[in-house]
Tab-separated table of C-alpha atoms in Angstrom:
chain	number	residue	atom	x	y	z
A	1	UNK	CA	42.133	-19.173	-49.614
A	2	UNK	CA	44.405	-16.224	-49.268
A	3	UNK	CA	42.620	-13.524	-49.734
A	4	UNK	CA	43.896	-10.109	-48.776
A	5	UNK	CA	43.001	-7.816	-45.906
A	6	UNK	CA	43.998	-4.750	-48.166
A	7	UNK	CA	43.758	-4.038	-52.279
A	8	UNK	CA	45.150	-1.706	-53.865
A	9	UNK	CA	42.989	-0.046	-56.915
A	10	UNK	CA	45.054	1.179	-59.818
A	11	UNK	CA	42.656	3.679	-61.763
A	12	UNK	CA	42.892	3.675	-65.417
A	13	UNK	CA	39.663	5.128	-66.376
A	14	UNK	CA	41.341	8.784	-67.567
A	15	UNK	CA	43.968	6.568	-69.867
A	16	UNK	CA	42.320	3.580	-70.931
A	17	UNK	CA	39.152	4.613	-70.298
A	18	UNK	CA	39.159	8.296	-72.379
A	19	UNK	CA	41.330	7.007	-75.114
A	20	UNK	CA	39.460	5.659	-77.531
A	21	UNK	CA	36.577	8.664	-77.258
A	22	UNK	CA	36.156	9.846	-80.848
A	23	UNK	CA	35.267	13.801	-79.554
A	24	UNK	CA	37.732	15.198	-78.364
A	25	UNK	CA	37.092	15.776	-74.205
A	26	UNK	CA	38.819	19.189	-72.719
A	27	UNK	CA	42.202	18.822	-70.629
A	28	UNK	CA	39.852	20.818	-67.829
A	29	UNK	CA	37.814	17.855	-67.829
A	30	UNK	CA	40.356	15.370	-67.377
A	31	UNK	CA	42.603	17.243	-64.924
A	32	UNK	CA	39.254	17.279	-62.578
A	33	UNK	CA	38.505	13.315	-63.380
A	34	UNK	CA	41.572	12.940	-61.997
A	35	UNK	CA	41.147	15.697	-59.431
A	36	UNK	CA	38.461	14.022	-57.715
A	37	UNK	CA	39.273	10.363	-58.217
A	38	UNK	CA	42.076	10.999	-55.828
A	39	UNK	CA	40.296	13.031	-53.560
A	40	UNK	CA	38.116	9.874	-53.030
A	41	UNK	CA	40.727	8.117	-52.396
A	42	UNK	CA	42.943	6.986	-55.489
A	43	UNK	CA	46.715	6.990	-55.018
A	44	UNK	CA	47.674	5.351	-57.976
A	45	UNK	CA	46.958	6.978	-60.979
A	46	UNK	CA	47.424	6.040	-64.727
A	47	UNK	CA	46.556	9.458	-66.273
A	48	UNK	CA	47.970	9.647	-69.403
A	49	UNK	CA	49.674	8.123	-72.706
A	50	UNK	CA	52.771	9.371	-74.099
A	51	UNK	CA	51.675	7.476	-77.884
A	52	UNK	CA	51.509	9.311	-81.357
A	53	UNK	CA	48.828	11.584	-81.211
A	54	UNK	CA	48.524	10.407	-84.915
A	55	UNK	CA	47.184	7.567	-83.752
A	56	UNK	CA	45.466	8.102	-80.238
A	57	UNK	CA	44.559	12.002	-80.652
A	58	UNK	CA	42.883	11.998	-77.551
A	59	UNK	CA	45.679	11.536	-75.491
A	60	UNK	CA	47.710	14.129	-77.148
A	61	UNK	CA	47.668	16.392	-73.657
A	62	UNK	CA	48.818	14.112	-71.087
A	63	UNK	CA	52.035	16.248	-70.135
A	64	UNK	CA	49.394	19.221	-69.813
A	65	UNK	CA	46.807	16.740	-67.918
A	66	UNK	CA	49.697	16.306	-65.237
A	67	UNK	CA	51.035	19.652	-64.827
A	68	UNK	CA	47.189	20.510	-64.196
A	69	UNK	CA	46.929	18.265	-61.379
A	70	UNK	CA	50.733	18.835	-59.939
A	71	UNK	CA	49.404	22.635	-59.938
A	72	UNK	CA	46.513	21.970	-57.857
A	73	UNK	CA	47.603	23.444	-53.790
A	74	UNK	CA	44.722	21.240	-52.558
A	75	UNK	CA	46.617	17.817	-54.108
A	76	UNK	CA	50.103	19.094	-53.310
A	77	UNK	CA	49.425	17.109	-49.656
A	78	UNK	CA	48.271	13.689	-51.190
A	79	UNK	CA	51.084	10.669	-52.435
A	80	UNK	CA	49.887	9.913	-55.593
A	81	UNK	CA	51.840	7.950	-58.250
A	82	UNK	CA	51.005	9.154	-61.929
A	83	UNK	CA	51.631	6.735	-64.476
A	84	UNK	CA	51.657	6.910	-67.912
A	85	UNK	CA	51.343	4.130	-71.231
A	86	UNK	CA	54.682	4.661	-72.652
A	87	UNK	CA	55.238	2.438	-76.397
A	88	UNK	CA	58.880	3.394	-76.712
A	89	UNK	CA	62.101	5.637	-75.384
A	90	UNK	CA	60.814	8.694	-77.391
A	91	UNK	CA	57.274	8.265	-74.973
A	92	UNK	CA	59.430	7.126	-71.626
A	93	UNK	CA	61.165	10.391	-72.528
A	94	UNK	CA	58.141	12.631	-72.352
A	95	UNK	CA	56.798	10.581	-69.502
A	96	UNK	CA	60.164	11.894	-67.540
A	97	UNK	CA	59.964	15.091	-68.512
A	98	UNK	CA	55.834	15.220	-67.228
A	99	UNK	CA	56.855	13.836	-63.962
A	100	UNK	CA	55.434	10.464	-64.043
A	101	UNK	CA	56.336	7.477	-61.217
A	102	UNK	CA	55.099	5.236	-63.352
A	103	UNK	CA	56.000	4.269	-66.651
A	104	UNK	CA	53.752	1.378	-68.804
A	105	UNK	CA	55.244	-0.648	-71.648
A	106	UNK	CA	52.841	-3.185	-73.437
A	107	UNK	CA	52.835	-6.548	-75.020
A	108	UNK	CA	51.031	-9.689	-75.313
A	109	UNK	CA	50.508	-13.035	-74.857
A	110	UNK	CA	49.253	-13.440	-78.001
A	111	UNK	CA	51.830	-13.877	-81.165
A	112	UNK	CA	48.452	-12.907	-83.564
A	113	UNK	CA	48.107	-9.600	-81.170
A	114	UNK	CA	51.175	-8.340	-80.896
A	115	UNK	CA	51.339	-8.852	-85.316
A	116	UNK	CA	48.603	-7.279	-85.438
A	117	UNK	CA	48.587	-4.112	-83.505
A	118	UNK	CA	52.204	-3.316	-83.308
A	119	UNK	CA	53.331	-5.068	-86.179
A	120	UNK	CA	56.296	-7.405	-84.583
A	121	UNK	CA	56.847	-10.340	-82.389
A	122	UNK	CA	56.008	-10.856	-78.507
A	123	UNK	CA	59.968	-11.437	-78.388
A	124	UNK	CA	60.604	-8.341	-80.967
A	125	UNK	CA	58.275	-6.377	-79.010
A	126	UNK	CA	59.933	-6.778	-75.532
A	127	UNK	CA	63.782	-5.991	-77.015
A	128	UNK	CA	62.046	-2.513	-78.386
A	129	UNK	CA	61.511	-2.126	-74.534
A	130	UNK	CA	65.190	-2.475	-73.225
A	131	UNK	CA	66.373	1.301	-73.363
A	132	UNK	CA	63.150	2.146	-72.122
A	133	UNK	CA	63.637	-0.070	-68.936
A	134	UNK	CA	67.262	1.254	-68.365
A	135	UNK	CA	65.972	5.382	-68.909
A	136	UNK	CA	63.383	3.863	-66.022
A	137	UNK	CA	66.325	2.336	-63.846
A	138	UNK	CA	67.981	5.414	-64.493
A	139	UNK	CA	65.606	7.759	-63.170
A	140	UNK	CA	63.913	5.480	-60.186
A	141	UNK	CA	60.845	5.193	-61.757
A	142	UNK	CA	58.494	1.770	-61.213
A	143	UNK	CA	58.051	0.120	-64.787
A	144	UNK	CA	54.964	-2.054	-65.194
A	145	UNK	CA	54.323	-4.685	-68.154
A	146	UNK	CA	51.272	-4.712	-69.435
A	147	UNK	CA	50.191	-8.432	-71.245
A	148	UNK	CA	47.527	-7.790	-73.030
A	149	UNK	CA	45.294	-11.168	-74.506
A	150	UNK	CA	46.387	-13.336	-71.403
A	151	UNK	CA	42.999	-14.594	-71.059
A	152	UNK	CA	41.766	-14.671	-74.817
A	153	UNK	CA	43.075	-13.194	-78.297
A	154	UNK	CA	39.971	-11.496	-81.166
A	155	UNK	CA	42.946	-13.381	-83.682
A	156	UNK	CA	44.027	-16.519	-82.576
A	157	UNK	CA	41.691	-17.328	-79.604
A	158	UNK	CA	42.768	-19.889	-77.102
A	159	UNK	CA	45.588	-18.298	-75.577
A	160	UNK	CA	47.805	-20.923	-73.650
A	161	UNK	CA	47.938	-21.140	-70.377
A	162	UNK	CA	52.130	-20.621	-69.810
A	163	UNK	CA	51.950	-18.029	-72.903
A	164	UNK	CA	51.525	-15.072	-70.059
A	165	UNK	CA	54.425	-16.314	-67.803
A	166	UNK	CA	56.306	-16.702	-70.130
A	167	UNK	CA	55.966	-13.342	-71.160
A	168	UNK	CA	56.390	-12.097	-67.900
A	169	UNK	CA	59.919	-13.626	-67.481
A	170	UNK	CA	60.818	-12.408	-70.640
A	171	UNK	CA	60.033	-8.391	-69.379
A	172	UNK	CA	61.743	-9.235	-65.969
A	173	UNK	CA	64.596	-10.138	-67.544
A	174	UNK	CA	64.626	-6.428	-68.948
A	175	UNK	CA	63.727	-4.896	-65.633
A	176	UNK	CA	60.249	-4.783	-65.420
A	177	UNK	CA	59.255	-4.496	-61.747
A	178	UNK	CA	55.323	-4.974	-62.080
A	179	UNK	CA	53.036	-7.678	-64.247
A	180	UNK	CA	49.661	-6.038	-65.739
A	181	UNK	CA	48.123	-9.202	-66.438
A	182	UNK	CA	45.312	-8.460	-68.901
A	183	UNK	CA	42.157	-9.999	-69.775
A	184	UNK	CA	41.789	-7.539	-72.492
A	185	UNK	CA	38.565	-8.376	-74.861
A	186	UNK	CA	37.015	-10.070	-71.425
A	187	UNK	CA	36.191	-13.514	-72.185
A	188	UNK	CA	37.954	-14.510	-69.061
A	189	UNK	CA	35.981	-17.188	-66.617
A	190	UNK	CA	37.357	-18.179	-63.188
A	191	UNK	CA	39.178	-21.030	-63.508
A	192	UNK	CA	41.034	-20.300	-66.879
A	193	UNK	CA	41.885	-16.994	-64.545
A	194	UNK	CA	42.765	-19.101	-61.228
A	195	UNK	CA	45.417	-21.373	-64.111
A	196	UNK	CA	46.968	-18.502	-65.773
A	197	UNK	CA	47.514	-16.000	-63.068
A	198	UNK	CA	49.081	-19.234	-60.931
A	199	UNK	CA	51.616	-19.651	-63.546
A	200	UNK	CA	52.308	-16.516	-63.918
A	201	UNK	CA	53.149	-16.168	-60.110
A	202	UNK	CA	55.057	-19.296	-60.048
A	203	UNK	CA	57.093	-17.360	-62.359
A	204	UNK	CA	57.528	-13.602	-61.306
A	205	UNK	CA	56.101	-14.155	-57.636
A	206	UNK	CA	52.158	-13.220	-56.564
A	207	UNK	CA	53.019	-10.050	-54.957
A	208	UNK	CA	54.204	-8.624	-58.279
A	209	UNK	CA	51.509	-9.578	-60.635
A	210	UNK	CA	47.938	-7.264	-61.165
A	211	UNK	CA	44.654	-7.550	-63.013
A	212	UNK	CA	43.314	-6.285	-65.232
A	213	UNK	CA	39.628	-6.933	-66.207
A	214	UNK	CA	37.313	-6.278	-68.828
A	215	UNK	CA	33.568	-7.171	-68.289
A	216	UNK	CA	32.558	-7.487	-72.188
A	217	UNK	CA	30.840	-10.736	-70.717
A	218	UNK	CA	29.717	-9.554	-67.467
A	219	UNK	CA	32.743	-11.821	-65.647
A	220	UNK	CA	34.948	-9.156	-64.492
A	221	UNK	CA	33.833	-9.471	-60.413
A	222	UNK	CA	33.811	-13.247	-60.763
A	223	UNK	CA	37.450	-13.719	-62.017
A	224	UNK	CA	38.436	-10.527	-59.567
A	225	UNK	CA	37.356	-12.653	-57.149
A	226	UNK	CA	39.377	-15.317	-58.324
A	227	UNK	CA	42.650	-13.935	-58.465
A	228	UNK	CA	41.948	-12.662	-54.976
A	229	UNK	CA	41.499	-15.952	-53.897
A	230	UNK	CA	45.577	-16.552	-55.362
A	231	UNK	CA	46.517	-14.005	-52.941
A	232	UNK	CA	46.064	-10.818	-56.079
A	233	UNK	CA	45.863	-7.668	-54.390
A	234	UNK	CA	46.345	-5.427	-56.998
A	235	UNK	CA	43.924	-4.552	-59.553
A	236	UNK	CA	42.842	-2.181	-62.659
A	237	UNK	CA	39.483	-0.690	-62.671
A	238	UNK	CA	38.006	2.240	-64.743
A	239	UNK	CA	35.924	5.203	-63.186
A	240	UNK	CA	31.723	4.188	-64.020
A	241	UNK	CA	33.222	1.427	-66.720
A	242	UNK	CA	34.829	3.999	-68.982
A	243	UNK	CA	36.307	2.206	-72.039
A	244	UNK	CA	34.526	-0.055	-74.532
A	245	UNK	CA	36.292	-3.531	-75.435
A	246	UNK	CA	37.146	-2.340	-79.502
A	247	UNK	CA	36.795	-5.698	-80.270
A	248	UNK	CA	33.197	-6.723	-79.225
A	249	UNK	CA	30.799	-3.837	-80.895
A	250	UNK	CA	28.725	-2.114	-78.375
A	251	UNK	CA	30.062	-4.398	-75.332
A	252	UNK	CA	31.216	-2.845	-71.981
A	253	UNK	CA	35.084	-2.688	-71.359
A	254	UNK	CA	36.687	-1.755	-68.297
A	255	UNK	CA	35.403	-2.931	-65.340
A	256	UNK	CA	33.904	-0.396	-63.156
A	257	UNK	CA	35.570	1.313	-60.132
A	258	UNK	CA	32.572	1.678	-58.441
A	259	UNK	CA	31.467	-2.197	-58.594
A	260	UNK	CA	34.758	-3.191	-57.505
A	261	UNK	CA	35.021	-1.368	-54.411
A	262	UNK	CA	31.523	-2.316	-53.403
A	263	UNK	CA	32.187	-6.292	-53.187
A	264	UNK	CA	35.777	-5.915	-51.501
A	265	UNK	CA	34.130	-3.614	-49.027
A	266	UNK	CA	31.402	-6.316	-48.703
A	267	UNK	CA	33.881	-9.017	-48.611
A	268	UNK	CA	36.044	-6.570	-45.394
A	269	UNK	CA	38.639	-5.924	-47.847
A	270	UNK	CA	40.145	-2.330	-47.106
A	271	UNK	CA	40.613	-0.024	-50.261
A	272	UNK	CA	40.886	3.455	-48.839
A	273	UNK	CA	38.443	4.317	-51.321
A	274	UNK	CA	35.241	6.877	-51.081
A	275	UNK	CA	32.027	4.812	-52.562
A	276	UNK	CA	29.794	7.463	-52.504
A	277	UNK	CA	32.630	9.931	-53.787
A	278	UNK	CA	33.105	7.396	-56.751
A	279	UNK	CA	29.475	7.485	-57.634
A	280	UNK	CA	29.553	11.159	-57.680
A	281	UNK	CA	32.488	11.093	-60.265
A	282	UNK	CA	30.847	8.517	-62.521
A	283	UNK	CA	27.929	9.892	-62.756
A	284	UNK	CA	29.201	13.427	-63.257
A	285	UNK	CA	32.505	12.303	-65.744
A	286	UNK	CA	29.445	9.897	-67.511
A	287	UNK	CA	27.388	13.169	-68.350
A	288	UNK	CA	30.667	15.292	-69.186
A	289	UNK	CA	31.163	12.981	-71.717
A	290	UNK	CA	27.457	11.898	-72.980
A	291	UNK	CA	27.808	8.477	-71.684
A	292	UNK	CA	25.376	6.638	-70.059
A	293	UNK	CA	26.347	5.694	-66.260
A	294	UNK	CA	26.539	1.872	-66.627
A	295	UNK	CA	28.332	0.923	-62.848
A	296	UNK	CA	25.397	-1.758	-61.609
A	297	UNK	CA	26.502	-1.096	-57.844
A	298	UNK	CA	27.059	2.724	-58.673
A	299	UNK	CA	23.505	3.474	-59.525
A	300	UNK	CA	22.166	1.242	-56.434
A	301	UNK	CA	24.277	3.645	-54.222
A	302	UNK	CA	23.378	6.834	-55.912
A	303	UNK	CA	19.292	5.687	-55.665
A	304	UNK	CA	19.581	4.597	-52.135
A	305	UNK	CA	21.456	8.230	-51.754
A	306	UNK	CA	18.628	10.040	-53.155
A	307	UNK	CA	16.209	8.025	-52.059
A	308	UNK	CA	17.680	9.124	-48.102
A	309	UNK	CA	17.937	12.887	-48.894
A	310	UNK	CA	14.207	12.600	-49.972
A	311	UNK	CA	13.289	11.086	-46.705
Protein backbone atom coordinates (compact mmCIF):
# COMPACT_ATOMS: atom_id res chain seq x y z
CA UNK A 1 0.00 0.00 0.00
CA UNK A 2 1.03 3.54 -0.61
CA UNK A 3 -1.13 5.49 0.89
CA UNK A 4 -0.43 9.14 1.49
CA UNK A 5 0.48 11.04 4.63
CA UNK A 6 -1.23 14.23 3.09
CA UNK A 7 -4.50 14.78 0.54
CA UNK A 8 -5.28 17.42 -0.97
CA UNK A 9 -9.28 18.23 -1.26
CA UNK A 10 -10.30 20.04 -4.40
CA UNK A 11 -13.87 21.57 -3.56
CA UNK A 12 -16.32 21.60 -6.28
CA UNK A 13 -19.48 21.88 -4.42
CA UNK A 14 -20.11 25.87 -5.55
CA UNK A 15 -19.50 24.63 -9.45
CA UNK A 16 -20.62 21.25 -9.77
CA UNK A 17 -22.49 21.18 -6.94
CA UNK A 18 -24.87 24.62 -7.55
CA UNK A 19 -25.09 24.10 -11.23
CA UNK A 20 -27.72 22.18 -11.96
CA UNK A 21 -30.14 24.05 -9.13
CA UNK A 22 -33.27 24.98 -11.08
CA UNK A 23 -33.88 28.43 -8.66
CA UNK A 24 -31.75 30.58 -9.17
CA UNK A 25 -29.33 30.96 -5.70
CA UNK A 26 -27.96 34.77 -5.04
CA UNK A 27 -24.16 35.58 -5.95
CA UNK A 28 -24.18 36.71 -1.94
CA UNK A 29 -24.81 33.24 -1.25
CA UNK A 30 -22.21 31.75 -3.23
CA UNK A 31 -19.44 34.30 -2.60
CA UNK A 32 -19.97 33.24 1.32
CA UNK A 33 -20.07 29.24 0.35
CA UNK A 34 -16.98 29.93 -0.85
CA UNK A 35 -16.09 32.42 1.87
CA UNK A 36 -16.22 29.96 4.50
CA UNK A 37 -15.16 26.78 2.75
CA UNK A 38 -11.77 28.34 2.67
CA UNK A 39 -11.81 29.69 5.93
CA UNK A 40 -12.10 25.99 7.05
CA UNK A 41 -9.51 25.22 5.32
CA UNK A 42 -9.99 24.85 1.39
CA UNK A 43 -7.18 26.12 -0.83
CA UNK A 44 -8.27 24.87 -3.92
CA UNK A 45 -11.28 26.12 -5.16
CA UNK A 46 -13.43 25.35 -8.31
CA UNK A 47 -15.93 28.26 -8.02
CA UNK A 48 -17.28 28.88 -11.12
CA UNK A 49 -18.16 27.97 -14.93
CA UNK A 50 -17.43 30.17 -17.71
CA UNK A 51 -20.39 27.97 -20.06
CA UNK A 52 -23.43 29.60 -21.95
CA UNK A 53 -25.63 30.85 -19.50
CA UNK A 54 -28.20 29.60 -22.16
CA UNK A 55 -27.56 26.49 -21.10
CA UNK A 56 -26.30 26.46 -17.35
CA UNK A 57 -28.13 29.83 -16.13
CA UNK A 58 -27.02 29.30 -12.83
CA UNK A 59 -23.60 29.82 -13.38
CA UNK A 60 -24.08 32.92 -15.32
CA UNK A 61 -22.15 35.08 -12.33
CA UNK A 62 -19.01 33.35 -11.84
CA UNK A 63 -16.74 36.45 -12.85
CA UNK A 64 -18.96 38.37 -10.15
CA UNK A 65 -18.70 35.19 -7.65
CA UNK A 66 -14.78 35.78 -7.83
CA UNK A 67 -14.42 39.39 -7.68
CA UNK A 68 -16.70 38.92 -4.44
CA UNK A 69 -14.31 36.75 -2.81
CA UNK A 70 -10.92 38.57 -4.25
CA UNK A 71 -12.71 41.71 -2.47
CA UNK A 72 -12.96 40.14 0.79
CA UNK A 73 -9.70 41.94 3.24
CA UNK A 74 -10.17 38.92 5.54
CA UNK A 75 -9.21 36.31 2.38
CA UNK A 76 -6.66 38.68 0.87
CA UNK A 77 -4.01 36.63 3.43
CA UNK A 78 -5.04 33.00 2.34
CA UNK A 79 -3.36 31.08 -1.13
CA UNK A 80 -6.22 29.93 -2.70
CA UNK A 81 -6.36 28.70 -6.33
CA UNK A 82 -9.83 29.52 -8.06
CA UNK A 83 -10.66 27.42 -10.82
CA UNK A 84 -13.14 27.55 -13.20
CA UNK A 85 -15.05 24.79 -15.95
CA UNK A 86 -14.00 26.39 -19.08
CA UNK A 87 -15.77 24.43 -22.59
CA UNK A 88 -13.84 26.55 -25.05
CA UNK A 89 -11.32 29.75 -25.79
CA UNK A 90 -14.34 32.18 -25.61
CA UNK A 91 -14.83 30.62 -21.63
CA UNK A 92 -10.75 30.31 -21.01
CA UNK A 93 -11.04 33.95 -22.06
CA UNK A 94 -13.44 35.06 -19.37
CA UNK A 95 -11.79 32.71 -16.94
CA UNK A 96 -8.50 35.09 -17.55
CA UNK A 97 -10.09 38.03 -17.35
CA UNK A 98 -11.92 36.79 -13.63
CA UNK A 99 -8.58 35.86 -12.36
CA UNK A 100 -8.75 32.21 -12.23
CA UNK A 101 -5.42 29.73 -11.56
CA UNK A 102 -7.22 27.18 -12.73
CA UNK A 103 -8.75 26.53 -15.87
CA UNK A 104 -11.06 23.03 -16.52
CA UNK A 105 -11.63 21.58 -19.99
CA UNK A 106 -13.87 18.37 -20.20
CA UNK A 107 -14.20 15.18 -22.08
CA UNK A 108 -14.83 11.61 -21.79
CA UNK A 109 -14.04 8.29 -21.89
CA UNK A 110 -17.01 7.45 -23.33
CA UNK A 111 -17.48 7.86 -27.39
CA UNK A 112 -21.64 7.62 -26.56
CA UNK A 113 -20.96 10.65 -23.89
CA UNK A 114 -19.05 12.86 -25.48
CA UNK A 115 -21.98 12.38 -28.80
CA UNK A 116 -24.25 12.95 -26.67
CA UNK A 117 -23.64 15.95 -24.57
CA UNK A 118 -21.32 17.91 -26.70
CA UNK A 119 -22.21 16.61 -29.87
CA UNK A 120 -18.56 15.41 -31.31
CA UNK A 121 -15.92 12.86 -30.82
CA UNK A 122 -13.57 12.14 -27.66
CA UNK A 123 -10.74 12.91 -30.39
CA UNK A 124 -12.92 16.01 -31.91
CA UNK A 125 -13.52 17.11 -28.51
CA UNK A 126 -9.85 17.33 -27.30
CA UNK A 127 -8.58 19.34 -30.75
CA UNK A 128 -11.54 22.02 -29.73
CA UNK A 129 -9.23 22.25 -26.59
CA UNK A 130 -5.79 23.17 -28.24
CA UNK A 131 -6.03 27.12 -28.27
CA UNK A 132 -7.46 26.85 -25.02
CA UNK A 133 -4.32 24.96 -23.64
CA UNK A 134 -1.86 27.43 -25.39
CA UNK A 135 -4.09 30.88 -23.94
CA UNK A 136 -3.36 28.62 -20.52
CA UNK A 137 0.50 28.19 -21.34
CA UNK A 138 0.38 31.64 -22.20
CA UNK A 139 -0.80 33.07 -19.13
CA UNK A 140 0.77 30.39 -16.43
CA UNK A 141 -2.29 29.07 -15.51
CA UNK A 142 -2.62 25.07 -14.34
CA UNK A 143 -5.07 23.32 -16.92
CA UNK A 144 -6.86 20.24 -15.61
CA UNK A 145 -8.76 17.51 -17.86
CA UNK A 146 -11.67 16.45 -16.70
CA UNK A 147 -12.78 12.56 -18.09
CA UNK A 148 -15.95 12.26 -17.39
CA UNK A 149 -17.66 8.31 -17.69
CA UNK A 150 -14.20 6.67 -16.76
CA UNK A 151 -15.87 4.35 -14.52
CA UNK A 152 -19.35 3.82 -16.33
CA UNK A 153 -21.34 5.61 -19.30
CA UNK A 154 -25.83 6.14 -18.82
CA UNK A 155 -25.23 5.33 -23.02
CA UNK A 156 -22.97 2.75 -23.71
CA UNK A 157 -22.18 1.24 -20.24
CA UNK A 158 -19.06 -0.79 -19.81
CA UNK A 159 -16.51 1.67 -20.28
CA UNK A 160 -13.04 -0.04 -21.04
CA UNK A 161 -10.56 -0.16 -18.90
CA UNK A 162 -7.53 1.74 -21.22
CA UNK A 163 -10.49 4.09 -22.66
CA UNK A 164 -9.45 6.76 -19.70
CA UNK A 165 -5.63 6.59 -20.37
CA UNK A 166 -5.97 6.83 -23.36
CA UNK A 167 -7.74 9.87 -23.07
CA UNK A 168 -5.43 11.22 -20.79
CA UNK A 169 -2.45 10.96 -23.24
CA UNK A 170 -4.41 12.37 -25.78
CA UNK A 171 -5.00 15.91 -23.43
CA UNK A 172 -1.23 15.73 -22.40
CA UNK A 173 -0.27 15.81 -25.64
CA UNK A 174 -2.15 19.30 -25.79
CA UNK A 175 -0.74 20.48 -22.51
CA UNK A 176 -2.89 19.43 -19.98
CA UNK A 177 -0.99 19.41 -16.67
CA UNK A 178 -3.69 17.64 -14.36
CA UNK A 179 -6.09 14.31 -14.95
CA UNK A 180 -9.76 14.71 -13.33
CA UNK A 181 -10.51 11.20 -13.51
CA UNK A 182 -14.29 10.93 -13.16
CA UNK A 183 -16.62 8.42 -11.99
CA UNK A 184 -19.39 10.58 -13.07
CA UNK A 185 -23.00 8.69 -12.74
CA UNK A 186 -21.15 6.61 -9.68
CA UNK A 187 -21.40 3.08 -10.45
CA UNK A 188 -17.77 2.77 -9.69
CA UNK A 189 -16.67 -0.39 -7.26
CA UNK A 190 -13.08 -0.82 -6.03
CA UNK A 191 -11.42 -2.90 -8.14
CA UNK A 192 -12.79 -1.63 -11.59
CA UNK A 193 -11.37 1.80 -9.77
CA UNK A 194 -7.91 0.14 -8.53
CA UNK A 195 -7.68 -1.15 -12.86
CA UNK A 196 -8.54 2.06 -14.41
CA UNK A 197 -6.86 4.63 -12.31
CA UNK A 198 -3.52 2.13 -12.63
CA UNK A 199 -3.63 2.56 -16.27
CA UNK A 200 -4.19 5.74 -16.27
CA UNK A 201 -1.00 6.39 -14.10
CA UNK A 202 1.05 4.08 -16.07
CA UNK A 203 0.26 6.56 -18.61
CA UNK A 204 0.39 10.26 -17.30
CA UNK A 205 2.21 9.30 -13.90
CA UNK A 206 0.17 8.88 -10.27
CA UNK A 207 1.12 12.17 -8.99
CA UNK A 208 -0.83 13.87 -11.79
CA UNK A 209 -4.05 12.05 -11.83
CA UNK A 210 -7.33 13.03 -9.25
CA UNK A 211 -10.74 11.64 -8.38
CA UNK A 212 -13.51 12.36 -8.74
CA UNK A 213 -16.47 10.50 -7.07
CA UNK A 214 -20.02 10.32 -7.19
CA UNK A 215 -21.87 8.23 -4.48
CA UNK A 216 -25.25 7.55 -6.60
CA UNK A 217 -24.54 3.93 -5.16
CA UNK A 218 -23.24 4.70 -1.85
CA UNK A 219 -19.40 3.60 -3.15
CA UNK A 220 -17.77 6.86 -3.22
CA UNK A 221 -15.51 6.24 0.31
CA UNK A 222 -14.86 2.67 -0.79
CA UNK A 223 -13.26 3.43 -4.24
CA UNK A 224 -11.63 6.79 -2.46
CA UNK A 225 -10.10 4.46 -0.53
CA UNK A 226 -8.97 2.61 -3.33
CA UNK A 227 -7.26 5.01 -5.33
CA UNK A 228 -5.53 6.01 -2.12
CA UNK A 229 -4.26 2.77 -1.82
CA UNK A 230 -2.48 3.55 -5.74
CA UNK A 231 -0.75 6.30 -4.10
CA UNK A 232 -4.06 9.11 -5.25
CA UNK A 233 -3.75 12.03 -3.20
CA UNK A 234 -5.84 14.28 -4.83
CA UNK A 235 -9.47 14.26 -4.78
CA UNK A 236 -12.97 16.10 -5.67
CA UNK A 237 -15.54 16.38 -3.06
CA UNK A 238 -18.70 18.62 -2.83
CA UNK A 239 -19.67 20.74 0.35
CA UNK A 240 -22.77 18.37 2.38
CA UNK A 241 -23.05 16.23 -1.16
CA UNK A 242 -24.24 19.17 -3.24
CA UNK A 243 -25.02 17.94 -6.79
CA UNK A 244 -27.43 15.18 -7.85
CA UNK A 245 -26.07 12.48 -10.48
CA UNK A 246 -28.71 13.85 -13.62
CA UNK A 247 -28.68 10.55 -14.70
CA UNK A 248 -30.04 8.40 -11.77
CA UNK A 249 -33.51 10.30 -10.65
CA UNK A 250 -33.48 11.26 -7.09
CA UNK A 251 -29.88 9.59 -6.39
CA UNK A 252 -27.10 11.48 -4.47
CA UNK A 253 -24.16 12.92 -6.62
CA UNK A 254 -21.14 14.37 -5.35
CA UNK A 255 -19.58 12.87 -2.68
CA UNK A 256 -19.62 14.79 0.44
CA UNK A 257 -16.78 16.99 1.83
CA UNK A 258 -17.62 16.35 5.12
CA UNK A 259 -17.52 12.33 4.87
CA UNK A 260 -14.34 12.50 3.17
CA UNK A 261 -12.40 14.35 5.58
CA UNK A 262 -13.74 12.29 8.43
CA UNK A 263 -12.19 8.77 7.21
CA UNK A 264 -8.72 10.35 6.05
CA UNK A 265 -8.59 12.00 9.42
CA UNK A 266 -9.50 8.54 10.87
CA UNK A 267 -7.15 6.82 8.63
CA UNK A 268 -4.02 9.89 9.99
CA UNK A 269 -4.23 11.34 6.66
CA UNK A 270 -3.58 15.24 6.99
CA UNK A 271 -6.09 17.53 5.01
CA UNK A 272 -5.73 20.92 6.62
CA UNK A 273 -9.32 20.88 6.74
CA UNK A 274 -11.87 22.23 9.66
CA UNK A 275 -14.53 19.19 10.33
CA UNK A 276 -16.60 20.94 12.49
CA UNK A 277 -16.25 24.20 10.24
CA UNK A 278 -17.45 21.94 7.27
CA UNK A 279 -20.48 20.80 9.13
CA UNK A 280 -21.35 24.28 9.89
CA UNK A 281 -21.26 25.17 6.08
CA UNK A 282 -23.32 22.17 5.02
CA UNK A 283 -25.74 22.49 7.15
CA UNK A 284 -26.12 26.24 6.75
CA UNK A 285 -25.46 26.25 2.52
CA UNK A 286 -28.15 22.94 2.80
CA UNK A 287 -30.88 25.33 4.36
CA UNK A 288 -29.84 28.42 2.05
CA UNK A 289 -30.77 26.37 -0.59
CA UNK A 290 -33.84 24.10 0.78
CA UNK A 291 -31.86 21.01 0.66
CA UNK A 292 -31.85 18.48 3.02
CA UNK A 293 -28.27 17.96 4.80
CA UNK A 294 -27.48 14.42 3.53
CA UNK A 295 -23.37 14.17 4.74
CA UNK A 296 -23.76 10.68 6.97
CA UNK A 297 -20.51 11.71 9.01
CA UNK A 298 -21.66 15.49 8.93
CA UNK A 299 -24.78 15.00 10.92
CA UNK A 300 -22.91 12.48 13.47
CA UNK A 301 -20.52 15.48 14.14
CA UNK A 302 -23.09 18.17 14.30
CA UNK A 303 -25.32 15.72 16.98
CA UNK A 304 -22.34 14.83 19.00
CA UNK A 305 -21.72 18.89 18.83
CA UNK A 306 -25.01 19.63 20.19
CA UNK A 307 -25.33 16.94 22.12
CA UNK A 308 -21.80 18.51 24.15
CA UNK A 309 -23.11 22.13 24.29
CA UNK A 310 -26.25 20.60 26.00
CA UNK A 311 -24.15 18.91 28.55
Amino acid sequence: MKVPTQVTLVEVGPRDGLQNEKTPIATSIKIDLCKQLIEAGIHRLEAAAFVSPKWVPQMADGADVLAGLKALPELQQRKVSYSALVPNLMGMEAAIEAGVQEAVVFTAASEAFTQKNINCTIAESVERFKPVAELARAHNIHLRGSISCALGCPYQGDVAVQSAAEVALRLQDIGVQEFDVADTIGVGTALRVSQVFEAVASSVGIHNVAGHFHDTYGQALANILAALQLGVSTFHSSIAGLGGCPYAKGATGNVATEDVVYMLHGMGIETGLDLNRLVKTGIWISGSIGKPYISRAGRAVWSKLNSEVQA
